Short mmCIF file of C-alpha atoms in Angstrom, two decimals:
data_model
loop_
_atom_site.label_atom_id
_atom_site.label_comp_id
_atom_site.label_asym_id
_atom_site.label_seq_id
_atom_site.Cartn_x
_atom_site.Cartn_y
_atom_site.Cartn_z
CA UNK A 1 142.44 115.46 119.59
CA UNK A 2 141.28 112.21 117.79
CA UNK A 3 137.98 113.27 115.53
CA UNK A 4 135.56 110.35 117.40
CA UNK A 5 136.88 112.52 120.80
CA UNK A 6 135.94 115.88 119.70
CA UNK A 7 132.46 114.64 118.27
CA UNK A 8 131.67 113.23 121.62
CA UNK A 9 131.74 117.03 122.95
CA UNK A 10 129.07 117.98 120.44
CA UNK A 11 125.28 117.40 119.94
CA UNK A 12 122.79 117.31 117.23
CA UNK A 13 121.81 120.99 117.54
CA UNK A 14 125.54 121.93 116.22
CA UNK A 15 126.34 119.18 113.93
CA UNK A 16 124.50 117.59 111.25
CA UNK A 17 125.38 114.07 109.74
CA UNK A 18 126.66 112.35 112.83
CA UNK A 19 124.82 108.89 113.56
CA UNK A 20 123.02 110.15 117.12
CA UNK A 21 124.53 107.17 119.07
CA UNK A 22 128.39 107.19 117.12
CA UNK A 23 127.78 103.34 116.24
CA UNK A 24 129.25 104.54 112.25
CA UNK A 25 131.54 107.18 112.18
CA UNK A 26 131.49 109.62 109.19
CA UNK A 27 133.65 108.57 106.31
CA UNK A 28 133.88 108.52 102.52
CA UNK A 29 131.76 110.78 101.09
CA UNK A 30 129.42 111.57 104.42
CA UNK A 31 128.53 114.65 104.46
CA UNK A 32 128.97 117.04 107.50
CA UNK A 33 127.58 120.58 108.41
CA UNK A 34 127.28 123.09 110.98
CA UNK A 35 123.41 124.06 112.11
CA UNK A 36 122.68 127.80 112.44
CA UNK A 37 123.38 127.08 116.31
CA UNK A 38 126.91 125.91 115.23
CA UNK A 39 127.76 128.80 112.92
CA UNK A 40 126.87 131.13 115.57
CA UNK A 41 129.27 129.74 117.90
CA UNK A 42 131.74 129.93 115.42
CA UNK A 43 133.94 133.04 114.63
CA UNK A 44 133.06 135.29 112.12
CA UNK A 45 129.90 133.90 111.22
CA UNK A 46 127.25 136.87 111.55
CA UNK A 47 126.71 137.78 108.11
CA UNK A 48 126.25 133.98 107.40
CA UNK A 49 123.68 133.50 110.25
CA UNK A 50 122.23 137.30 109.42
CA UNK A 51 121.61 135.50 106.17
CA UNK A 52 119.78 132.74 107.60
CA UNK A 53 117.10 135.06 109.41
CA UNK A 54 116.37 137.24 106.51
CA UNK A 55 115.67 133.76 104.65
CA UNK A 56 113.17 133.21 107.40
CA UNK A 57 111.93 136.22 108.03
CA UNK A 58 111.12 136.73 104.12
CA UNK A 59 109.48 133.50 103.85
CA UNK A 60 107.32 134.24 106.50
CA UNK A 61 105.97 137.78 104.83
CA UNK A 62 105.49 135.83 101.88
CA UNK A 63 103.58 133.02 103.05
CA UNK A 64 100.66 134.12 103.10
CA UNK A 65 100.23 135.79 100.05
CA UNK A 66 102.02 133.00 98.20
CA UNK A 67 100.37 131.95 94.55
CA UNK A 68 101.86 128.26 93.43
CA UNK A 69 102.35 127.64 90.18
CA UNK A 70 100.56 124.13 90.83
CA UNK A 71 97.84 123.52 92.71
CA UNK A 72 98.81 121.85 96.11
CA UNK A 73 102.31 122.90 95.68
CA UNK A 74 104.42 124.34 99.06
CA UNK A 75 105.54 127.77 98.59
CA UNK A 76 108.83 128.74 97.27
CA UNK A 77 111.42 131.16 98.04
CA UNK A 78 114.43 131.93 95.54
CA UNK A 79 117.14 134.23 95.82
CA UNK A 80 115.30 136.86 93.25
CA UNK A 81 112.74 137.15 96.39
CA UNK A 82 115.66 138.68 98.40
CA UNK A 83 115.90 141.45 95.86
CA UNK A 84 115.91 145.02 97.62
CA UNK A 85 113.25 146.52 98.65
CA UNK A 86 112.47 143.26 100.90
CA UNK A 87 112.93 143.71 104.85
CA UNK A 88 116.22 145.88 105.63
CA UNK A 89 118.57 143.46 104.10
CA UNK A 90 121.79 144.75 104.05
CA UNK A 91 123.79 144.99 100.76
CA UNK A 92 125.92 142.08 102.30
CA UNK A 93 123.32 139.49 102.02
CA UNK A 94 122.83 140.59 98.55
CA UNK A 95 125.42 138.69 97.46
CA UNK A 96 125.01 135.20 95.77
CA UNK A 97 127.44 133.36 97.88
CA UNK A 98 125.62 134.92 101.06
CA UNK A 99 122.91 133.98 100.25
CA UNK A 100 123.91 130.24 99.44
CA UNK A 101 125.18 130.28 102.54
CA UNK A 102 121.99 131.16 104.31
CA UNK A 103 120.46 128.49 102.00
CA UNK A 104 122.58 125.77 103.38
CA UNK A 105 122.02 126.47 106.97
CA UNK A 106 118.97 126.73 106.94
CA UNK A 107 118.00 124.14 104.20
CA UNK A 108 117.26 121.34 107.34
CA UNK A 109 115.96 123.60 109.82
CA UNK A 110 111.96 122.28 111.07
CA UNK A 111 110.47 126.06 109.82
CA UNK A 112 111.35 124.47 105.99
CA UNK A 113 110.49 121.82 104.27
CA UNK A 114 113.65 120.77 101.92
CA UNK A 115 114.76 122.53 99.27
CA UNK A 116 116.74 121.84 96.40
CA UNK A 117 120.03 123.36 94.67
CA UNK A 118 122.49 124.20 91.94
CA UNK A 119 126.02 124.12 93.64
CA UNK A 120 127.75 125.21 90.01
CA UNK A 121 125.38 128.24 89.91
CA UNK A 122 124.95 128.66 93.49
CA UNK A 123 121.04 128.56 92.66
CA UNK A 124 118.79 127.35 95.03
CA UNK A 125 114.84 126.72 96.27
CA UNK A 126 113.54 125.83 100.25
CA UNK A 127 110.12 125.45 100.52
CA UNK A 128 107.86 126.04 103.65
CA UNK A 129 104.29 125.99 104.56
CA UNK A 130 101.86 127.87 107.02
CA UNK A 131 103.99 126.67 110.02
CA UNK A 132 106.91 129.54 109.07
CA UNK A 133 104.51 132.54 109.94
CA UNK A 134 105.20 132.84 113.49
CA UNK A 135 108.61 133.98 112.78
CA UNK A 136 107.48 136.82 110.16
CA UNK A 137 108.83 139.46 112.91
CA UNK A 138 112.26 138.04 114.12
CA UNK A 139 115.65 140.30 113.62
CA UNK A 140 118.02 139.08 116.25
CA UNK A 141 119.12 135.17 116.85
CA UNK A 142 117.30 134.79 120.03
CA UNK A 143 114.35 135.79 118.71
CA UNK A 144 114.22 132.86 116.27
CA UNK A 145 115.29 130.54 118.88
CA UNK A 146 112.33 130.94 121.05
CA UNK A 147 110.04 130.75 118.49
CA UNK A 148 112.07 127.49 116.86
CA UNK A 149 111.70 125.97 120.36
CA UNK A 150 108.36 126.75 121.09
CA UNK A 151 107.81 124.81 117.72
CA UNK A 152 110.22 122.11 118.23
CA UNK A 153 109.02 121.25 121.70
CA UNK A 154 111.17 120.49 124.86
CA UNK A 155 111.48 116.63 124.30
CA UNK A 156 113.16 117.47 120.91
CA UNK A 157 115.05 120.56 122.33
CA UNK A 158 116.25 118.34 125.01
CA UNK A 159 117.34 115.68 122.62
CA UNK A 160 118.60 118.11 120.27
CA UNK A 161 121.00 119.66 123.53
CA UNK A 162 122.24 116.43 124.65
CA UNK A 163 126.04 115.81 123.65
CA UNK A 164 126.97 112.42 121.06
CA UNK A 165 129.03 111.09 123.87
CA UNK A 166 126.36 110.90 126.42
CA UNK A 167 123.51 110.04 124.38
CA UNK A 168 121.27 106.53 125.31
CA UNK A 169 120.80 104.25 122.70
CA UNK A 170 118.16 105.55 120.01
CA UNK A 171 115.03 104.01 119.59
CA UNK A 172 111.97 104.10 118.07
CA UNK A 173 109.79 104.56 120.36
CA UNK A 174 106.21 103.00 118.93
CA UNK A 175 104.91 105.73 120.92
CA UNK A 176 105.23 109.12 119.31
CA UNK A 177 104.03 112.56 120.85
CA UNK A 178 102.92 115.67 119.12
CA UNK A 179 102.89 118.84 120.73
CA UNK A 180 101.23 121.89 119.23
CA UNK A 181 102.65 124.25 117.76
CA UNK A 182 102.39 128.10 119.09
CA UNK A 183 101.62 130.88 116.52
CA UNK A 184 102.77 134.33 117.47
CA UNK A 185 99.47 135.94 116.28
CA UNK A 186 98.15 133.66 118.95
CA UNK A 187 98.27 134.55 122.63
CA UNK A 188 100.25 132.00 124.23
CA UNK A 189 98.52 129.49 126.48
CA UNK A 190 100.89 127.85 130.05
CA UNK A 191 98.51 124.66 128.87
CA UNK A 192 100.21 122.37 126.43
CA UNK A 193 98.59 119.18 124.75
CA UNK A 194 99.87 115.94 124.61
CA UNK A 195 99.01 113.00 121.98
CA UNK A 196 100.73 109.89 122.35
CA UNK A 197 99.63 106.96 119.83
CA UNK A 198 101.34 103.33 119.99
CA UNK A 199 103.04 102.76 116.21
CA UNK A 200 101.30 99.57 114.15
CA UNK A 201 103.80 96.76 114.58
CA UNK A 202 104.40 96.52 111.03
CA UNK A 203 105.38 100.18 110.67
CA UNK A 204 107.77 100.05 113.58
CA UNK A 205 109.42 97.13 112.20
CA UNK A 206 110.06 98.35 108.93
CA UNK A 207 111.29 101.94 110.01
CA UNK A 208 113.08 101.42 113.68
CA UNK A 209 116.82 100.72 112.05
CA UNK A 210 116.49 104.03 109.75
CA UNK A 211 114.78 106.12 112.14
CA UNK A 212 117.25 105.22 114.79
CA UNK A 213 120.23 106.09 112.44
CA UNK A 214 118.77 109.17 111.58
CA UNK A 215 117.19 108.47 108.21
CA UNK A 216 114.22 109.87 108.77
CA UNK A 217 113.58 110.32 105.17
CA UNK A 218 114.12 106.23 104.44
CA UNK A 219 112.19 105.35 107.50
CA UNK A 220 109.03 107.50 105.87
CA UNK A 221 109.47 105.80 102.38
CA UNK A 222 109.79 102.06 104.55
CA UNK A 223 106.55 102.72 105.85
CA UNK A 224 104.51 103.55 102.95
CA UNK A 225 106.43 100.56 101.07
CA UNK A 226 105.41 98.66 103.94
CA UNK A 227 101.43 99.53 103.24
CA UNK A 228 102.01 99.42 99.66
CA UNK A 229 102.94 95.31 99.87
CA UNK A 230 100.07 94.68 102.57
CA UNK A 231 97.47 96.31 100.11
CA UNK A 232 99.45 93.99 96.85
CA UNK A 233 99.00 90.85 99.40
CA UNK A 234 95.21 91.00 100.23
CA UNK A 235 94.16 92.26 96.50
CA UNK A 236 97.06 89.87 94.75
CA UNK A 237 98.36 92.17 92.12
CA UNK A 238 101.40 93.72 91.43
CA UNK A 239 100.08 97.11 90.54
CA UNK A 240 101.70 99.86 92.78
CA UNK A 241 100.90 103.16 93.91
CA UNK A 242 98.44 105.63 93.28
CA UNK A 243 96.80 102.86 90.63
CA UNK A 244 96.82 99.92 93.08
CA UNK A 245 94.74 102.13 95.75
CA UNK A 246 92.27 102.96 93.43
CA UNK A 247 92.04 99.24 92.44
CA UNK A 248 92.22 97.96 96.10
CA UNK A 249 89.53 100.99 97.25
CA UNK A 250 87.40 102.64 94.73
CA UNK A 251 83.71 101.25 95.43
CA UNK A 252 82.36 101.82 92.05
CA UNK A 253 80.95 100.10 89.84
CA UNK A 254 81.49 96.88 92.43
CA UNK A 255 82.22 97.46 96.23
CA UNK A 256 85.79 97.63 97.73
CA UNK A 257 88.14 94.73 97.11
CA UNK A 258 89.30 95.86 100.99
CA UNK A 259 87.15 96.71 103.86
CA UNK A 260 88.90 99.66 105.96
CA UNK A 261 85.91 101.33 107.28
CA UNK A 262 83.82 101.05 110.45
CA UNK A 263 80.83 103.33 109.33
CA UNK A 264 77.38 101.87 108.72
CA UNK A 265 73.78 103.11 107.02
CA UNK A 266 74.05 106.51 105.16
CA UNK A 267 77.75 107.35 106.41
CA UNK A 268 79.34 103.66 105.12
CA UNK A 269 79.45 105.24 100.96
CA UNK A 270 81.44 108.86 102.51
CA UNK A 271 84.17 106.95 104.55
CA UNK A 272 84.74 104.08 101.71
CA UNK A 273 85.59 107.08 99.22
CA UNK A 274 87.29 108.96 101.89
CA UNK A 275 89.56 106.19 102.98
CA UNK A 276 89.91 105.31 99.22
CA UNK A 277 90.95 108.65 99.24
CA UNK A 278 93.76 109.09 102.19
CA UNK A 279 95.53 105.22 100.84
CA UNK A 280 95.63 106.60 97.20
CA UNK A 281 96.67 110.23 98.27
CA UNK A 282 99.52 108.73 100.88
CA UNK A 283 100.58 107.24 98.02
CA UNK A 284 101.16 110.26 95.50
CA UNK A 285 102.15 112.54 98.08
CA UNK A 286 104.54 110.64 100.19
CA UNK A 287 105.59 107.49 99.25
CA UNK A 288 105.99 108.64 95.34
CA UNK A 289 108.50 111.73 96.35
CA UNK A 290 110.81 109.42 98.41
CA UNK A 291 110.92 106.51 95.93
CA UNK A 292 111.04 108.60 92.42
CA UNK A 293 112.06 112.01 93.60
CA UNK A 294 115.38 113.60 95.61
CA UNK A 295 116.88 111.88 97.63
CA UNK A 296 115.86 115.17 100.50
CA UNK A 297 116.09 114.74 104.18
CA UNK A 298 113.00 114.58 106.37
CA UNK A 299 112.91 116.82 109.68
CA UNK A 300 112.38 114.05 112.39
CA UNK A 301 108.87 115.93 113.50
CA UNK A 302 107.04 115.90 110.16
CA UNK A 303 108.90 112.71 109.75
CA UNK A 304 107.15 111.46 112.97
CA UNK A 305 103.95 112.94 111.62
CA UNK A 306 103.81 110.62 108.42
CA UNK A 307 104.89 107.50 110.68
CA UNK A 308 101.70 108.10 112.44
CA UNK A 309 99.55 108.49 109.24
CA UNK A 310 101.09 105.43 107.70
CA UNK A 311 100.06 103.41 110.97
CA UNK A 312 96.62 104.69 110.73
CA UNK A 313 96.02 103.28 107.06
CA UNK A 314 98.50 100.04 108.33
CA UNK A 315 95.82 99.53 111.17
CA UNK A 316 92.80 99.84 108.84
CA UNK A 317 93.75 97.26 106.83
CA UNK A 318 93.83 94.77 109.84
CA UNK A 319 89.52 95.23 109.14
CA UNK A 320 90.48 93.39 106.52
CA UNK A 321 91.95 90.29 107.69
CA UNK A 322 89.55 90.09 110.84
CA UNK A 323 86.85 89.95 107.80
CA UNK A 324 88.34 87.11 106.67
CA UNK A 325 89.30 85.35 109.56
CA UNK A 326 86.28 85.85 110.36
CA UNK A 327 84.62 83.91 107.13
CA UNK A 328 87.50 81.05 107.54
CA UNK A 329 85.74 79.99 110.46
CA UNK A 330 82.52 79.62 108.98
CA UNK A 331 79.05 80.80 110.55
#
């Protein structure tokens, strides 16, 4: 069977590094992996996907106790943290090349958030946040998989499910949707809440092509580029960055060199530094990462989640040019 042929059979939820509608085939030096759901439908896979829940499961006990070494930072977890007495690993996940393994499937799954590694030393780091404590109690597969879901949401599940070969034609679709997700601690609720927000033009023009390949990580850093050059544009400097928001937005000693806010009276002084605050902090913590950093891979819903923040501060900054359209025309 030709390779293109027995791709067509799979879908995103077993394979990773396949373009979602098989326009570019894999070659050269792509990169191709199983996910956890494609190791476990593999043979002799159960310590490696045994591996991958005790990675989860100790994350989650750790979360919340967690002390960064930096302020802001995301918690860590290292293979030292798998050290007995945690959980009831068994001896065979003790091992360093177990635990790589469990590293490498899990490394893109949506309860982390990247990771990093030393292939020569089989060292390695995932990170994770608040959103990993739901699975603090799973032991068996199916456990995780409910809880995964319940995070993912059944749009993405759906997506996630449906084969290469039968896929439509991705697109970004301007409008995204969030759904919540559900804690364990928290009683579960039949209700579910929608949001759907239209994308700024600009940001959907800049990140459709990547985001429709699958470079969710590129479409991100497009974005914030993409506010970055409209913010150069109405100050006219070339500073960048963290030092061109603070240029563009800090009100003292003078007022803003951009309008962005709405507010008026006593409330007008606490949105200019807060907005000054979101463009310069967007900035530092996500378009500095994906231009200076890794190169990492974005999961497609926090990815979504960023696309929607960099529209917000894209819209904002149409104030701005209404202002002075507005004083073009004259009283």
């Amino acid at each position: 069977m030709k390779f293109e042929d027995a791709v067509r059979q799979l879908c995103p939820a077993l394979l990773r590094g396949v373009d979602a509608d098989l326009k570019r085939l894999p070659q050269g030096p792509t990169e191709l992996s199983l996910t956890v759901a494609g190791a476990a439908n593999c043979t002799n896979t159960e310590t490696a996907v045994n591996s991958v829940l005790v990675l989860v499961r100790t994350a989650a006990l750790i979360e919340p106790h967690y002390q960064p070494r930096e302020a802001g930072a995301l918690p860590e977890l290292r293979p030292d943290d798998l050290a007995p007495p945690v959980d009831d690993i068994q001896l065979a996940l003790l091992t360093k090349k177990s635990r790589f393994v469990g590293f490498a499937l899990a490394l893109h799954e949506p309860c982390f958030r990247g990771g990093g590694h030393n292939l020569d030393d089989l060292d390695w780091t995932l990170r994770f946040d608040r959103n990993i404590r739901p699975f603090a109690g799973i032991h068996r597969l199916n456990e995780y998989w409910r809880i995964r879901e319940q995070m993912l949401g059944p749009t993405r599940v759906a997506a996630d499910n449906t084969s290469f070969g039968h896929r439509p034609e991705a697109t970004l679709d301007p409008r995204l949707t969030a759904v919540p997700i559900v804690a364990s601690e928290v009683e579960q609720s039949t209700e579910i809440m929608e949001v759907t927000c239209m994308l700024h033009p600009l940001i959907a023009e800049v990140a459709a092509e990547r985001y429709n390949g699958g470079f969710y990580y590129d479409a991100v850093r497009s974005a914030l580029q993409a506010v970055e050059h409209r913010v150069q544009n109405l100050v006219g400097t070339t500073e960048v960055g963290e030092r061109l928001m603070g240029i563009a937005f800090a009100n003292k000693p003078g007022p803003p060199k951009i309008t962005v806010t709405r507010s008026a009276g006593g409330s007008l002084e606490s949105e200019q530094n807060g907005m000054h605050f979101l463009f310069k902090g967007a900035m530092g913590a996500v378009r500095n990462p994906r231009m200076h950093g890794p190169d990492e891979k974005d999961a497609r819903d926090e990815a979504d989640e960023m696309l929607v923040l960099a529209s917000f501060l894209m819209r904002r900054l149409d104030i701005e040019d209404e202002h002075r359209k507005a004083a073009s025309l004259g009283p």
